[in-house]
XYZ file of N, CA and C in Angstrom:
483
model
N -34.647 -19.372 -25.248
C -34.056 -18.060 -25.448
C -33.182 -17.738 -24.257
N -32.006 -17.175 -24.517
C -31.072 -16.821 -23.453
C -31.563 -15.606 -22.710
N -31.272 -15.596 -21.443
C -31.652 -14.448 -20.615
C -30.728 -13.280 -20.888
N -31.282 -12.094 -20.940
C -30.459 -10.911 -21.188
C -30.065 -10.203 -19.899
N -30.505 -10.730 -18.761
C -30.137 -10.087 -17.507
C -28.708 -10.441 -17.148
N -28.080 -9.554 -16.409
C -26.716 -9.801 -15.963
C -26.561 -9.297 -14.549
N -25.505 -9.761 -13.903
C -25.242 -9.328 -12.539
C -24.718 -7.900 -12.561
N -25.142 -7.072 -11.616
C -24.616 -5.715 -11.580
C -23.155 -5.734 -11.152
N -22.403 -4.785 -11.666
C -21.009 -4.673 -11.245
C -20.964 -4.040 -9.868
N -19.802 -4.124 -9.228
C -19.647 -3.489 -7.928
C -19.952 -1.997 -8.022
N -19.513 -1.368 -9.108
C -19.758 0.066 -9.231
C -21.248 0.352 -9.368
N -21.973 -0.509 -10.087
C -23.423 -0.328 -10.205
C -24.096 -0.475 -8.848
N -23.638 -1.438 -8.061
C -24.236 -1.694 -6.755
C -23.885 -0.615 -5.747
N -22.700 -0.027 -5.874
C -22.245 0.945 -4.882
C -22.559 2.396 -5.234
N -22.933 2.657 -6.483
C -23.245 4.031 -6.864
C -24.378 4.625 -6.031
N -25.500 3.920 -5.822
C -26.553 4.506 -4.980
C -26.074 4.796 -3.551
N -25.230 3.917 -3.016
C -24.689 4.152 -1.667
C -23.819 5.406 -1.659
N -22.977 5.533 -2.679
C -22.117 6.718 -2.774
C -22.963 7.986 -2.862
N -24.009 7.939 -3.669
C -24.865 9.111 -3.841
C -25.572 9.492 -2.545
N -25.921 8.496 -1.724
C -26.535 8.799 -0.426
C -25.550 9.471 0.523
N -24.307 9.042 0.474
C -23.278 9.616 1.354
C -22.869 10.995 0.864
N -22.928 11.228 -0.439
C -22.515 12.493 -1.069
C -23.567 13.572 -0.788
N -23.498 14.097 0.424
C -24.504 15.078 0.863
C -24.511 16.355 0.027
N -23.341 16.761 -0.458
C -23.262 17.966 -1.271
C -23.612 17.744 -2.729
N -23.874 16.492 -3.100
C -24.196 16.132 -4.478
C -23.197 16.706 -5.477
N -21.904 16.674 -5.072
C -20.850 17.222 -5.923
C -19.861 16.161 -6.400
N -20.224 14.877 -6.203
C -19.388 13.790 -6.700
C -18.238 13.403 -5.799
N -18.196 13.927 -4.586
C -17.149 13.570 -3.623
C -17.752 13.435 -2.231
N -17.092 12.626 -1.398
C -17.509 12.513 0.002
C -16.300 12.741 0.892
N -16.565 13.211 2.093
C -15.484 13.492 3.033
C -15.140 12.246 3.835
N -13.990 12.285 4.470
C -13.569 11.177 5.333
C -14.562 10.987 6.477
N -15.040 12.071 7.043
C -15.985 11.981 8.167
C -17.304 11.352 7.707
N -17.788 11.746 6.525
C -19.020 11.147 5.991
C -18.851 9.636 5.793
N -17.702 9.229 5.267
C -17.454 7.805 5.060
C -17.337 7.085 6.399
N -16.649 7.682 7.353
C -16.509 7.077 8.673
C -17.871 6.869 9.319
N -18.713 7.886 9.282
C -20.058 7.774 9.860
C -20.845 6.644 9.201
N -20.745 6.539 7.888
C -21.467 5.500 7.155
C -20.946 4.122 7.521
N -19.625 3.967 7.590
C -19.055 2.673 7.959
C -19.465 2.281 9.373
N -19.471 3.240 10.272
C -19.912 2.965 11.649
C -21.381 2.542 11.662
N -22.213 3.215 10.860
C -23.627 2.831 10.753
C -23.782 1.397 10.249
N -22.825 0.953 9.435
C -22.868 -0.397 8.875
C -22.197 -1.430 9.780
N -21.737 -0.970 10.956
C -21.142 -1.892 11.916
C -19.645 -2.070 11.796
N -18.995 -1.305 10.933
C -17.541 -1.361 10.809
C -16.939 -0.382 11.799
N -16.211 -0.895 12.757
C -15.587 -0.036 13.754
C -14.319 0.555 13.156
N -14.366 1.825 12.861
C -13.250 2.510 12.226
C -13.158 3.918 12.805
N -11.945 4.378 13.012
C -11.742 5.718 13.564
C -11.569 6.730 12.436
N -11.714 7.983 12.804
C -11.508 9.061 11.829
C -10.082 9.006 11.281
N -9.124 8.733 12.168
C -7.722 8.662 11.742
C -7.522 7.542 10.715
N -8.150 6.378 10.935
C -8.022 5.267 9.991
C -8.598 5.633 8.622
N -9.742 6.286 8.617
C -10.352 6.675 7.335
C -9.491 7.731 6.648
N -8.948 8.668 7.413
C -8.074 9.685 6.814
C -6.806 9.060 6.248
N -6.271 8.031 6.921
C -5.103 7.325 6.393
C -5.444 6.627 5.088
N -6.620 6.009 5.050
C -7.044 5.341 3.819
C -7.230 6.355 2.694
N -7.782 7.509 3.031
C -7.962 8.564 2.034
C -6.618 8.956 1.436
N -5.620 9.130 2.292
C -4.294 9.507 1.791
C -3.748 8.473 0.815
N -4.077 7.218 1.051
C -3.565 6.145 0.203
C -4.241 6.070 -1.156
N -5.510 6.442 -1.230
C -6.239 6.297 -2.502
C -6.559 7.626 -3.176
N -6.234 8.734 -2.542
C -6.601 10.056 -3.052
C -5.709 10.442 -4.225
N -6.041 9.929 -5.411
C -5.197 10.132 -6.587
C -5.200 11.571 -7.092
N -6.252 12.331 -6.770
C -6.296 13.725 -7.228
C -5.939 14.707 -6.107
N -5.578 14.181 -4.938
C -5.084 14.978 -3.809
C -6.025 16.111 -3.404
N -7.349 15.821 -3.409
C -8.313 16.850 -3.020
C -8.867 16.632 -1.609
N -8.323 15.644 -0.887
C -8.738 15.334 0.492
C -10.199 14.909 0.591
N -10.739 14.383 -0.486
C -12.094 13.842 -0.504
C -12.078 12.575 -1.355
N -13.086 11.727 -1.145
C -13.207 10.499 -1.921
C -14.057 10.755 -3.162
N -13.465 10.540 -4.340
C -14.265 10.511 -5.569
C -14.938 9.134 -5.612
N -15.805 8.917 -6.568
C -16.473 7.628 -6.662
C -15.465 6.497 -6.892
N -14.491 6.706 -7.781
C -13.489 5.674 -8.042
C -12.668 5.365 -6.789
N -12.297 6.397 -6.048
C -11.551 6.200 -4.804
C -12.412 5.465 -3.771
N -13.689 5.799 -3.731
C -14.644 5.132 -2.852
C -14.737 3.647 -3.211
N -14.787 3.340 -4.510
C -14.854 1.939 -4.949
C -13.627 1.157 -4.488
N -12.464 1.762 -4.597
C -11.228 1.105 -4.168
C -11.286 0.763 -2.690
N -11.722 1.717 -1.880
C -11.827 1.494 -0.435
C -12.902 0.450 -0.137
N -14.067 0.582 -0.730
C -15.162 -0.339 -0.428
C -14.819 -1.768 -0.848
N -14.140 -1.928 -1.968
C -13.725 -3.261 -2.396
C -12.814 -3.880 -1.346
N -11.896 -3.085 -0.836
C -10.985 -3.583 0.185
C -11.718 -3.887 1.484
N -12.628 -3.023 1.873
C -13.360 -3.204 3.127
C -14.264 -4.427 3.042
N -14.893 -4.624 1.904
C -15.839 -5.732 1.783
C -15.155 -7.089 1.739
N -13.893 -7.126 1.348
C -13.229 -8.414 1.201
C -12.214 -8.706 2.307
N -11.828 -7.716 3.064
C -10.828 -7.913 4.109
C -11.122 -6.997 5.284
N -10.366 -7.164 6.339
C -10.501 -6.264 7.480
C -9.901 -4.906 7.121
N -10.176 -3.904 7.957
C -9.644 -2.563 7.724
C -8.118 -2.590 7.672
N -7.480 -3.267 8.610
C -6.016 -3.311 8.617
C -5.468 -3.989 7.369
N -6.059 -5.089 6.969
C -5.612 -5.778 5.760
C -5.834 -4.908 4.534
N -6.948 -4.207 4.499
C -7.235 -3.318 3.375
C -6.176 -2.227 3.276
N -5.832 -1.646 4.422
C -4.793 -0.610 4.424
C -3.459 -1.180 3.961
N -3.129 -2.386 4.413
C -1.870 -3.013 4.023
C -1.841 -3.304 2.525
N -2.946 -3.809 1.982
C -3.008 -4.067 0.545
C -2.814 -2.782 -0.250
N -3.489 -1.733 0.167
C -3.402 -0.465 -0.563
C -2.001 0.129 -0.433
N -1.420 0.057 0.765
C -0.054 0.568 0.953
C 0.935 -0.195 0.087
N 0.804 -1.525 0.059
C 1.703 -2.335 -0.764
C 1.507 -2.013 -2.243
N 0.252 -1.873 -2.665
C -0.028 -1.531 -4.058
C 0.599 -0.186 -4.413
N 0.439 0.788 -3.528
C 0.996 2.126 -3.774
C 2.512 2.105 -3.897
N 3.165 1.185 -3.188
C 4.622 1.071 -3.275
C 5.035 0.726 -4.703
N 4.249 -0.125 -5.343
C 4.551 -0.517 -6.718
C 4.035 0.500 -7.729
N 2.910 1.144 -7.440
C 2.294 2.109 -8.357
C 2.990 3.458 -8.191
N 4.174 3.558 -8.751
C 5.049 4.713 -8.532
C 4.469 6.039 -9.024
N 3.676 6.016 -10.087
C 3.132 7.272 -10.613
C 1.688 7.512 -10.183
N 1.183 6.685 -9.266
C -0.155 6.842 -8.676
C -1.274 6.941 -9.710
N -1.175 6.137 -10.776
C -2.244 6.164 -11.778
C -3.254 5.031 -11.589
N -3.088 4.253 -10.524
C -4.045 3.200 -10.215
C -3.735 1.850 -10.820
N -2.621 1.741 -11.532
C -2.199 0.466 -12.103
C -0.678 0.344 -11.993
N -0.210 -0.900 -11.984
C 1.227 -1.167 -11.975
C 1.615 -1.591 -13.385
N 2.482 -0.815 -13.977
C 2.956 -1.134 -15.323
C 4.182 -2.047 -15.232
N 4.558 -2.596 -16.354
C 5.753 -3.432 -16.420
C 6.981 -2.623 -15.996
N 7.030 -1.380 -16.416
C 8.160 -0.504 -16.071
C 8.217 -0.276 -14.557
N 7.063 -0.046 -13.922
C 7.026 0.157 -12.475
C 7.439 -1.109 -11.734
N 6.958 -2.255 -12.199
C 7.323 -3.522 -11.571
C 8.827 -3.735 -11.674
N 9.387 -3.472 -12.837
C 10.827 -3.607 -13.029
C 11.582 -2.693 -12.069
N 11.146 -1.447 -11.967
C 11.809 -0.473 -11.106
C 11.810 -0.906 -9.646
N 10.661 -1.367 -9.156
C 10.567 -1.798 -7.762
C 11.419 -3.035 -7.528
N 11.326 -4.001 -8.419
C 12.100 -5.235 -8.242
C 13.602 -4.925 -8.267
N 13.997 -4.029 -9.124
C 15.416 -3.633 -9.195
C 15.846 -2.963 -7.892
N 14.968 -2.096 -7.337
C 15.299 -1.416 -6.078
C 15.398 -2.400 -4.917
N 14.749 -3.570 -5.061
C 14.816 -4.616 -4.041
C 15.985 -5.576 -4.285
N 16.805 -5.256 -5.288
C 17.978 -6.069 -5.573
C 17.730 -7.231 -6.514
N 16.550 -7.267 -7.121
C 16.205 -8.337 -8.060
C 16.465 -7.853 -9.485
N 17.432 -8.457 -10.144
C 17.733 -8.115 -11.531
C 17.061 -9.141 -12.433
N 15.831 -8.845 -12.821
C 15.021 -9.773 -13.597
C 15.328 -9.685 -15.085
N 15.245 -10.818 -15.744
C 15.335 -10.819 -17.199
C 13.983 -10.352 -17.744
N 13.960 -10.007 -19.028
C 12.696 -9.623 -19.658
C 11.680 -10.756 -19.561
N 12.146 -11.985 -19.718
C 11.248 -13.134 -19.649
C 10.662 -13.279 -18.244
N 11.487 -13.124 -17.213
C 11.000 -13.216 -15.835
C 9.996 -12.107 -15.538
N 10.282 -10.919 -16.027
C 9.375 -9.788 -15.837
C 8.049 -10.029 -16.563
N 8.123 -10.528 -17.783
C 6.904 -10.863 -18.529
C 6.085 -11.918 -17.787
N 6.763 -12.916 -17.229
C 6.074 -13.964 -16.464
C 5.372 -13.378 -15.244
N 6.044 -12.474 -14.529
C 5.441 -11.841 -13.351
C 4.226 -11.015 -13.747
N 4.339 -10.274 -14.827
C 3.204 -9.465 -15.292
C 2.046 -10.365 -15.701
N 2.341 -11.429 -16.407
C 1.283 -12.341 -16.860
C 0.586 -12.990 -15.666
N 1.355 -13.345 -14.640
C 0.758 -13.959 -13.460
C -0.085 -12.967 -12.667
N 0.356 -11.713 -12.625
C -0.359 -10.702 -11.852
C -1.505 -10.037 -12.579
N -1.457 -10.004 -13.899
C -2.464 -9.316 -14.708
C -3.640 -10.249 -14.975
N -4.522 -10.367 -14.004
C -5.616 -11.334 -14.088
C -6.673 -10.973 -15.124
N -6.849 -9.678 -15.391
C -7.879 -9.283 -16.352
C -7.328 -9.073 -17.765
N -6.031 -9.284 -17.947
C -5.435 -9.270 -19.278
C -5.325 -7.924 -19.955
N -5.290 -6.838 -19.163
C -5.212 -5.510 -19.786
C -3.787 -4.968 -19.905
N -2.792 -5.781 -19.548
C -1.404 -5.351 -19.681
C -0.849 -4.628 -18.472
N -1.672 -4.442 -17.447
C -1.237 -3.805 -16.204
C -1.802 -4.607 -15.029
N -1.335 -4.287 -13.838
C -1.852 -4.919 -12.625
C -2.610 -3.848 -11.851
N -3.934 -4.010 -11.747
C -4.727 -3.042 -10.983
C -4.889 -3.545 -9.552
N -5.573 -2.778 -8.716
C -5.703 -3.128 -7.301
C -6.406 -4.475 -7.130
N -7.384 -4.777 -7.969
C -8.075 -6.057 -7.880
C -7.144 -7.226 -8.195
N -6.343 -7.072 -9.262
C -5.357 -8.091 -9.602
C -4.372 -8.279 -8.449
N -3.903 -7.167 -7.913
C -2.892 -7.162 -6.854
C -3.413 -7.862 -5.602
N -4.652 -7.536 -5.215
C -5.235 -8.153 -4.024
C -5.441 -9.644 -4.224
N -5.867 -10.061 -5.408
C -6.068 -11.481 -5.680
C -4.744 -12.233 -5.571
N -3.686 -11.615 -6.063
C -2.362 -12.215 -5.961
C -1.956 -12.356 -4.492
N -2.181 -11.309 -3.718
C -1.839 -11.349 -2.288
C -2.648 -12.403 -1.546
N -3.939 -12.514 -1.863
C -4.765 -13.535 -1.215
C -4.207 -14.921 -1.502
N -3.815 -15.138 -2.747
C -3.262 -16.433 -3.139
C -1.967 -16.720 -2.374
N -1.125 -15.722 -2.235
C 0.141 -15.882 -1.523
C -0.100 -16.156 -0.044
N -1.108 -15.485 0.546
C -1.372 -15.618 1.981
C -2.087 -16.907 2.348
N -2.700 -17.586 1.378
C -3.422 -18.817 1.680
C -2.464 -19.889 2.185
N -2.936 -20.676 3.115
C -2.162 -21.827 3.569
C -2.313 -22.931 2.535
N -1.417 -23.925 2.547
C -1.559 -25.038 1.593
C -2.919 -25.733 1.693
N -3.472 -25.865 2.904
C -4.781 -26.505 3.058
C -5.893 -25.660 2.449
N -5.802 -24.341 2.588
C -6.813 -23.467 1.996
C -6.771 -23.551 0.465
N -5.585 -23.743 -0.093
C -5.455 -23.823 -1.548
C -6.180 -25.024 -2.128
N -6.286 -26.079 -1.331
C -6.968 -27.273 -1.833
C -8.395 -27.389 -1.324
N -8.895 -26.329 -0.699
C -10.293 -26.292 -0.310
C -10.616 -26.792 1.076
N -9.642 -26.965 1.941
C -9.891 -27.416 3.315
C -10.240 -26.264 4.196
């Protein structure tokens, strides 16, 4: 008989942590609360750095981290350094023109055009297909970061050295 257990998602694993940090139990945490928690976990981060990260992911502009915004930051922190995480989010935001958390084909076209790249529909479709790792028709932050990691790898890292 097949096992019915499955691995928890990142959101499942991080929800209890978010709830512990959410002192007001109102579904949001402050930059200072997140900074204190990261410092407790051994991540050396300043208040200014956390506030900068908040500005980058604060899609509802309430100056607090919602759970989804917290997930975006934690995913970046867990997989890269603070500076790299900020760079990934800043680069993603450059493409995510309407700040909805995904890069659409239209947004990709607009950015590429502003960079002087006049792509054909086929080239644009190819770029979207390469970047859209989960197949939902858009490029989310996870897709974007995976693409960047692949680009940043050295040739030796690509072959497992």
